[in-house]
PDB file of C-alpha atoms in Angstrom:
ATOM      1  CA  UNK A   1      14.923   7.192  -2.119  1.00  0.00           C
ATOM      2  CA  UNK A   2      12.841   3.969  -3.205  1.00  0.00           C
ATOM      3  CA  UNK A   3      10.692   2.897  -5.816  1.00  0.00           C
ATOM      4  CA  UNK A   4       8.227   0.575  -5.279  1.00  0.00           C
ATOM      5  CA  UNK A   5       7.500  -0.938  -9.221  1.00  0.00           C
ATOM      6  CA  UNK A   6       4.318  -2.752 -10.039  1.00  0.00           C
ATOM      7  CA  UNK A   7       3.713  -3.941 -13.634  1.00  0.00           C
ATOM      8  CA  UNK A   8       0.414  -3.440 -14.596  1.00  0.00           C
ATOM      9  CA  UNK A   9      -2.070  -3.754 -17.153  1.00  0.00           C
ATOM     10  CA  UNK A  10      -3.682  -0.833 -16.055  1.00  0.00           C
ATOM     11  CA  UNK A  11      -3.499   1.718 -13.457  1.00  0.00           C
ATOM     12  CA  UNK A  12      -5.073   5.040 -12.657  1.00  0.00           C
ATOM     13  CA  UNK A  13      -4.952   7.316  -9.921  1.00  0.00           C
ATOM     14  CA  UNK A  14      -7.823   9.676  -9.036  1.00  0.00           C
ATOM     15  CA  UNK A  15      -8.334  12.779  -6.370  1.00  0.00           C
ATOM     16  CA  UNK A  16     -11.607  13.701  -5.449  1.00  0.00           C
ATOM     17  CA  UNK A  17     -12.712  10.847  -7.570  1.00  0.00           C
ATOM     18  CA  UNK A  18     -11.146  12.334 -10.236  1.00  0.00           C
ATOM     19  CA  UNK A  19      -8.901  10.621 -12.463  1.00  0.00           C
ATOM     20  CA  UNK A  20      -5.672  12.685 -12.495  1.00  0.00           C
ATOM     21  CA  UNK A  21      -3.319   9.687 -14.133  1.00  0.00           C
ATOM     22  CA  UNK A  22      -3.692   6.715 -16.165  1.00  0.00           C
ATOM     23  CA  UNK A  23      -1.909   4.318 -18.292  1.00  0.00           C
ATOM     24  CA  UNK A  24      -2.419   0.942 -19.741  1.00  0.00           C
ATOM     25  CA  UNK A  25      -0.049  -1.793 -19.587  1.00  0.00           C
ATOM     26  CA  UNK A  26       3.304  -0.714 -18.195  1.00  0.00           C
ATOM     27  CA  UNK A  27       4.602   0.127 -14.602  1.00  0.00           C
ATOM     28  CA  UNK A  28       2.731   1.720 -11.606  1.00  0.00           C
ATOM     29  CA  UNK A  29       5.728   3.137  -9.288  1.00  0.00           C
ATOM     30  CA  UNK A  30       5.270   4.660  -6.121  1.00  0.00           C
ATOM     31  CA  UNK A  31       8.249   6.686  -4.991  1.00  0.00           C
ATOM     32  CA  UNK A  32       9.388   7.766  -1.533  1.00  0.00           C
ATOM     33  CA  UNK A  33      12.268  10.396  -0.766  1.00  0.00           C
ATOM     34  CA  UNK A  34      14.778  11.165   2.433  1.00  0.00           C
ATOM     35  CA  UNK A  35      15.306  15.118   2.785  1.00  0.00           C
ATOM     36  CA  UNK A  36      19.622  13.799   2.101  1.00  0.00           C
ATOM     37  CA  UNK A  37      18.177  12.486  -1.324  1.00  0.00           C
ATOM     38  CA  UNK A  38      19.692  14.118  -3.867  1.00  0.00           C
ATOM     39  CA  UNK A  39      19.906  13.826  -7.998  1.00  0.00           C
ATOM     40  CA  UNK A  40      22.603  11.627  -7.774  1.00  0.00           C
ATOM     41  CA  UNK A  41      19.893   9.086  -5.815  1.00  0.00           C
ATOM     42  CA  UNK A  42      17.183   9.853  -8.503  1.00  0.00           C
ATOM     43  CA  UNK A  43      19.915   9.655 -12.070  1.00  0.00           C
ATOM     44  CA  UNK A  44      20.676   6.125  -9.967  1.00  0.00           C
ATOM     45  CA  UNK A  45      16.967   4.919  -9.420  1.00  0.00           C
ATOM     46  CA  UNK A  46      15.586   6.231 -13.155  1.00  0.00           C
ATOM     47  CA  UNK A  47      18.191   4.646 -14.410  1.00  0.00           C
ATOM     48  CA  UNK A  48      18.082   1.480 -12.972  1.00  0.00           C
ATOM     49  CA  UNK A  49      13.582   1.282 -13.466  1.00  0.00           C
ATOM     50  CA  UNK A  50      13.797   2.340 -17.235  1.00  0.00           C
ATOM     51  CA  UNK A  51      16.643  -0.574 -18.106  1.00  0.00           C
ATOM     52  CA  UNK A  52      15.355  -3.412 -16.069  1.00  0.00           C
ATOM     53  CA  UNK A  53      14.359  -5.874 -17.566  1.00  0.00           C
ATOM     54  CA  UNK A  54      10.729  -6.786 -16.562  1.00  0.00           C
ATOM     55  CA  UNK A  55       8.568  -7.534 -19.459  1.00  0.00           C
ATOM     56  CA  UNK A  56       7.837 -10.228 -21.634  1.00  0.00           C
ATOM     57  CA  UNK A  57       9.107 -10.763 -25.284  1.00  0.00           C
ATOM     58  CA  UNK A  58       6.958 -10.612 -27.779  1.00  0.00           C
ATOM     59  CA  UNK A  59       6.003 -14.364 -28.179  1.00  0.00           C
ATOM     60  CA  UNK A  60       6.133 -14.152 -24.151  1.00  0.00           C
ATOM     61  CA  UNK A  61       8.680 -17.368 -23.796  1.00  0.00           C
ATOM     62  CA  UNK A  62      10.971 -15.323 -21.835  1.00  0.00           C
ATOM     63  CA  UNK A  63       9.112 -13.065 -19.375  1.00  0.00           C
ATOM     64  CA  UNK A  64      11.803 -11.002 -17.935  1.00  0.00           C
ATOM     65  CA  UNK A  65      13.421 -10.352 -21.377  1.00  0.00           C
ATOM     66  CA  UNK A  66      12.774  -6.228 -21.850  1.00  0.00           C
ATOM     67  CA  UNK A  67      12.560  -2.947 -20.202  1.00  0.00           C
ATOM     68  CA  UNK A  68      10.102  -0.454 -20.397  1.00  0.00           C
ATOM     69  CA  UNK A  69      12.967   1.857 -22.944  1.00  0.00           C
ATOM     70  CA  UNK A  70      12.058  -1.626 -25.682  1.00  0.00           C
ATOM     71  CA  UNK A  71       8.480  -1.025 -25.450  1.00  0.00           C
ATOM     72  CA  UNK A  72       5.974   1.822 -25.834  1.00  0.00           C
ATOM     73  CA  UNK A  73       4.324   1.132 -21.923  1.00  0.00           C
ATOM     74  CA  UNK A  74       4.000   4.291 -19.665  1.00  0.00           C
ATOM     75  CA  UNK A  75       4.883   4.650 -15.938  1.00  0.00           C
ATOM     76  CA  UNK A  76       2.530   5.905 -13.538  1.00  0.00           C
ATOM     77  CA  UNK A  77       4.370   7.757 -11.060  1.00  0.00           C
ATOM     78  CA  UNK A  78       3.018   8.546  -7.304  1.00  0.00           C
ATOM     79  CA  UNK A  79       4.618   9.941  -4.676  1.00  0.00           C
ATOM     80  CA  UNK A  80       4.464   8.386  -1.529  1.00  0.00           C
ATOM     81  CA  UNK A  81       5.791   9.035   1.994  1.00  0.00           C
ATOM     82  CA  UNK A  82       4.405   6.199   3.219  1.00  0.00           C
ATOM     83  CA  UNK A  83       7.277   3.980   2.037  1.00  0.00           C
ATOM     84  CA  UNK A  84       9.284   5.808   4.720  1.00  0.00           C
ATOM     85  CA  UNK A  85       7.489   4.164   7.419  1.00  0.00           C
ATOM     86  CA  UNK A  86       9.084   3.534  10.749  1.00  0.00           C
ATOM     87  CA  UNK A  87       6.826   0.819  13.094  1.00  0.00           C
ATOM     88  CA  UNK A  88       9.634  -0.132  15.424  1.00  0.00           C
ATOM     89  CA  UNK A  89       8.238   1.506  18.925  1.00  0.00           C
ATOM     90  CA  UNK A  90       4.583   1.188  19.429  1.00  0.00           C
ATOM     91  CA  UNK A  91       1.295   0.822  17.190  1.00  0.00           C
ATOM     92  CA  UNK A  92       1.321   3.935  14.880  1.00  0.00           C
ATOM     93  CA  UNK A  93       3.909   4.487  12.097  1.00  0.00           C
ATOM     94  CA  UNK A  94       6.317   7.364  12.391  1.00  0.00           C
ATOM     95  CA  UNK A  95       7.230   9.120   8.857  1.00  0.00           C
ATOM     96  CA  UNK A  96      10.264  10.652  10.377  1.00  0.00           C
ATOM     97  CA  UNK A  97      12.614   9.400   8.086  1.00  0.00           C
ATOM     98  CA  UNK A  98      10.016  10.657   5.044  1.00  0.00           C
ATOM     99  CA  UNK A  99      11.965  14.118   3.177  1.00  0.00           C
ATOM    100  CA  UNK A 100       9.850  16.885   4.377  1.00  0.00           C
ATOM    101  CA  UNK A 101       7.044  18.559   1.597  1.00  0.00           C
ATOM    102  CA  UNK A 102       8.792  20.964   0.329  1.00  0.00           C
ATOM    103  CA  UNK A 103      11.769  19.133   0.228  1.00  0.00           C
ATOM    104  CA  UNK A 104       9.970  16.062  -1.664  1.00  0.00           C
ATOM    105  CA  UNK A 105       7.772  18.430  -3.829  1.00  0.00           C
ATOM    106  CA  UNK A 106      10.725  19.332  -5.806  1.00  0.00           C
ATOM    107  CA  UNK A 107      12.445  15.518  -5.751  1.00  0.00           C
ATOM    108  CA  UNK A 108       9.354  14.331  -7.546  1.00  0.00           C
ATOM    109  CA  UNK A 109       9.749  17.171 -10.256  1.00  0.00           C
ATOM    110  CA  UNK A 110      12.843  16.176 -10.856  1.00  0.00           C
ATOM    111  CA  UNK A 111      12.168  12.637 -10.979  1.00  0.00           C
ATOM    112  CA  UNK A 112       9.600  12.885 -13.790  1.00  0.00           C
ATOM    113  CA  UNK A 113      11.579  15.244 -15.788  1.00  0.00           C
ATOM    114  CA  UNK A 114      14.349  12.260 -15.529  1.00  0.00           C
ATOM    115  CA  UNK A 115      11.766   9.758 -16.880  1.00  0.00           C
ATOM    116  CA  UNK A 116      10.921  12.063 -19.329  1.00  0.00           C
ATOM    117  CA  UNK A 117      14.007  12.783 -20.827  1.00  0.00           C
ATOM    118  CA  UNK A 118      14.282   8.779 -21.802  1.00  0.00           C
ATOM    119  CA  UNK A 119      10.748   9.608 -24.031  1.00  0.00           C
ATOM    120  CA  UNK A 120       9.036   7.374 -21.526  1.00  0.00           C
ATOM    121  CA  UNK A 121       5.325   8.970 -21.023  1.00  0.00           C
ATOM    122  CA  UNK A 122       4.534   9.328 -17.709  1.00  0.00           C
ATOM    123  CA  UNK A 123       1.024  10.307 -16.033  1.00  0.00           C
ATOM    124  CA  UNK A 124       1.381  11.290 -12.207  1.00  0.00           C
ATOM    125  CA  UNK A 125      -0.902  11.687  -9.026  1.00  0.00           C
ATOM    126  CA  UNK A 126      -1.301  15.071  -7.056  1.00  0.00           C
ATOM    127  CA  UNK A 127       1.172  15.746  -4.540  1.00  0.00           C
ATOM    128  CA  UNK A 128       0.267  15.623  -0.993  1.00  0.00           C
ATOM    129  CA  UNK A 129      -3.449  14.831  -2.144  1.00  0.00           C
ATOM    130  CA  UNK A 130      -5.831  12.047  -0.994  1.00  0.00           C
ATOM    131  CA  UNK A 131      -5.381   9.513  -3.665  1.00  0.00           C
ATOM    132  CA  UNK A 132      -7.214   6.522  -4.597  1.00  0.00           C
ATOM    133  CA  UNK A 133      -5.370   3.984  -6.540  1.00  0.00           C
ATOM    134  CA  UNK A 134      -6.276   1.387  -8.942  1.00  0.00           C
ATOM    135  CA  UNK A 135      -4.296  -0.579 -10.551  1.00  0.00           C
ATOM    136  CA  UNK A 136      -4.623  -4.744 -11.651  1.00  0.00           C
ATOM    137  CA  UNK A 137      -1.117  -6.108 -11.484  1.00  0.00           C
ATOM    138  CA  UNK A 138       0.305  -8.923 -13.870  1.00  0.00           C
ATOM    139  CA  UNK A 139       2.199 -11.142 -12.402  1.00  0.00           C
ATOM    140  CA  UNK A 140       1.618 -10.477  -9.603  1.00  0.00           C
ATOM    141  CA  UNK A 141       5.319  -8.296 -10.714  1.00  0.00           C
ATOM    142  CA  UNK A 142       6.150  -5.988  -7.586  1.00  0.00           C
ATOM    143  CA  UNK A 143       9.781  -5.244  -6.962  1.00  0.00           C
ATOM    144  CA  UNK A 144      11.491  -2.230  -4.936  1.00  0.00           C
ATOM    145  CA  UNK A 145      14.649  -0.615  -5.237  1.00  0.00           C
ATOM    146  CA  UNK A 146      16.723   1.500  -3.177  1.00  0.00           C
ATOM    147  CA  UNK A 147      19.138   4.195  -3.776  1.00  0.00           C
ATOM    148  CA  UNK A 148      20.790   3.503  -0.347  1.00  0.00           C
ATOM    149  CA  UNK A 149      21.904  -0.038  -1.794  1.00  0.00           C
ATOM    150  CA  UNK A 150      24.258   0.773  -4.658  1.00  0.00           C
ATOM    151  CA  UNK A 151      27.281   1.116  -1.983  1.00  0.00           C
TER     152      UNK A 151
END
């Protein structure tokens, strides 16, 4: 499983140019899943995005001084299988190593009832839907995390 975190200003996500998700200032995170992911991976990840440390203070001297639990930002969460992308052999990406739909589907329910259970708001995209993204990141702040290295 990985997160790739962007903190934002603003972000929204829309489907049939409609917006489905939006937040100002706090983190835009696009997730990814294996079909071995399990809760373990996702307690691990949630755990680790909600405590780090990635915003400002409040006279901004020290900008990596507090995590998104010490403020009142929102995450905007969207799945995305894309982060599973394999280019090694020849010009078009295999998603091989991506979980399988029905498999992710119910990873990414999970996942935001994680986030949620910290009181963290979170607005989401549409699963397996044509998204468009937009999002203006500060910084620019764009880290990603992997459940595969906490061994």
């Amino acid at each position: 499983m990985k997160f790739l975190i962007q903190k934002v200003s603003s972000a929204e996500v829309s489907v049939e140019k409609n917006i489905v998700g939006k937040i100002q200032d706090g983190l835009c995170v696009f997730v990814g899943y294996k079909n071995d992911d399990t809760n373990e991976d996702i307690n691990y990840l949630v755990k680790k995005l909600v405590n780090m440390r990635i915003f400002p203070d409040k006279n901004k001297t020290k900008y990596f001084e507090k995590s998104i639990l010490e403020t009142n930002y929102k995450i905007l969460l969207i799945s995305q299988f894309t982060l599973y992308a394999d280019n090694k052999k020849g010009r078009r990406p295999s998603f091989l190593s991506a979980a399988k739909s029905e498999i992710a589907k119910k990873l990414y329910k999970t996942t935001i009832d994680i986030i949620n259970s910290y009181n963290i708001t979170v607005e989401t995209g549409k699963f397996q839907a044509m998204m468009e993204i937009k999002l203006t990141n500060i910084g620019p702040t764009t880290i990603i995390i992997d459940s595969d290295e906490r061994n």
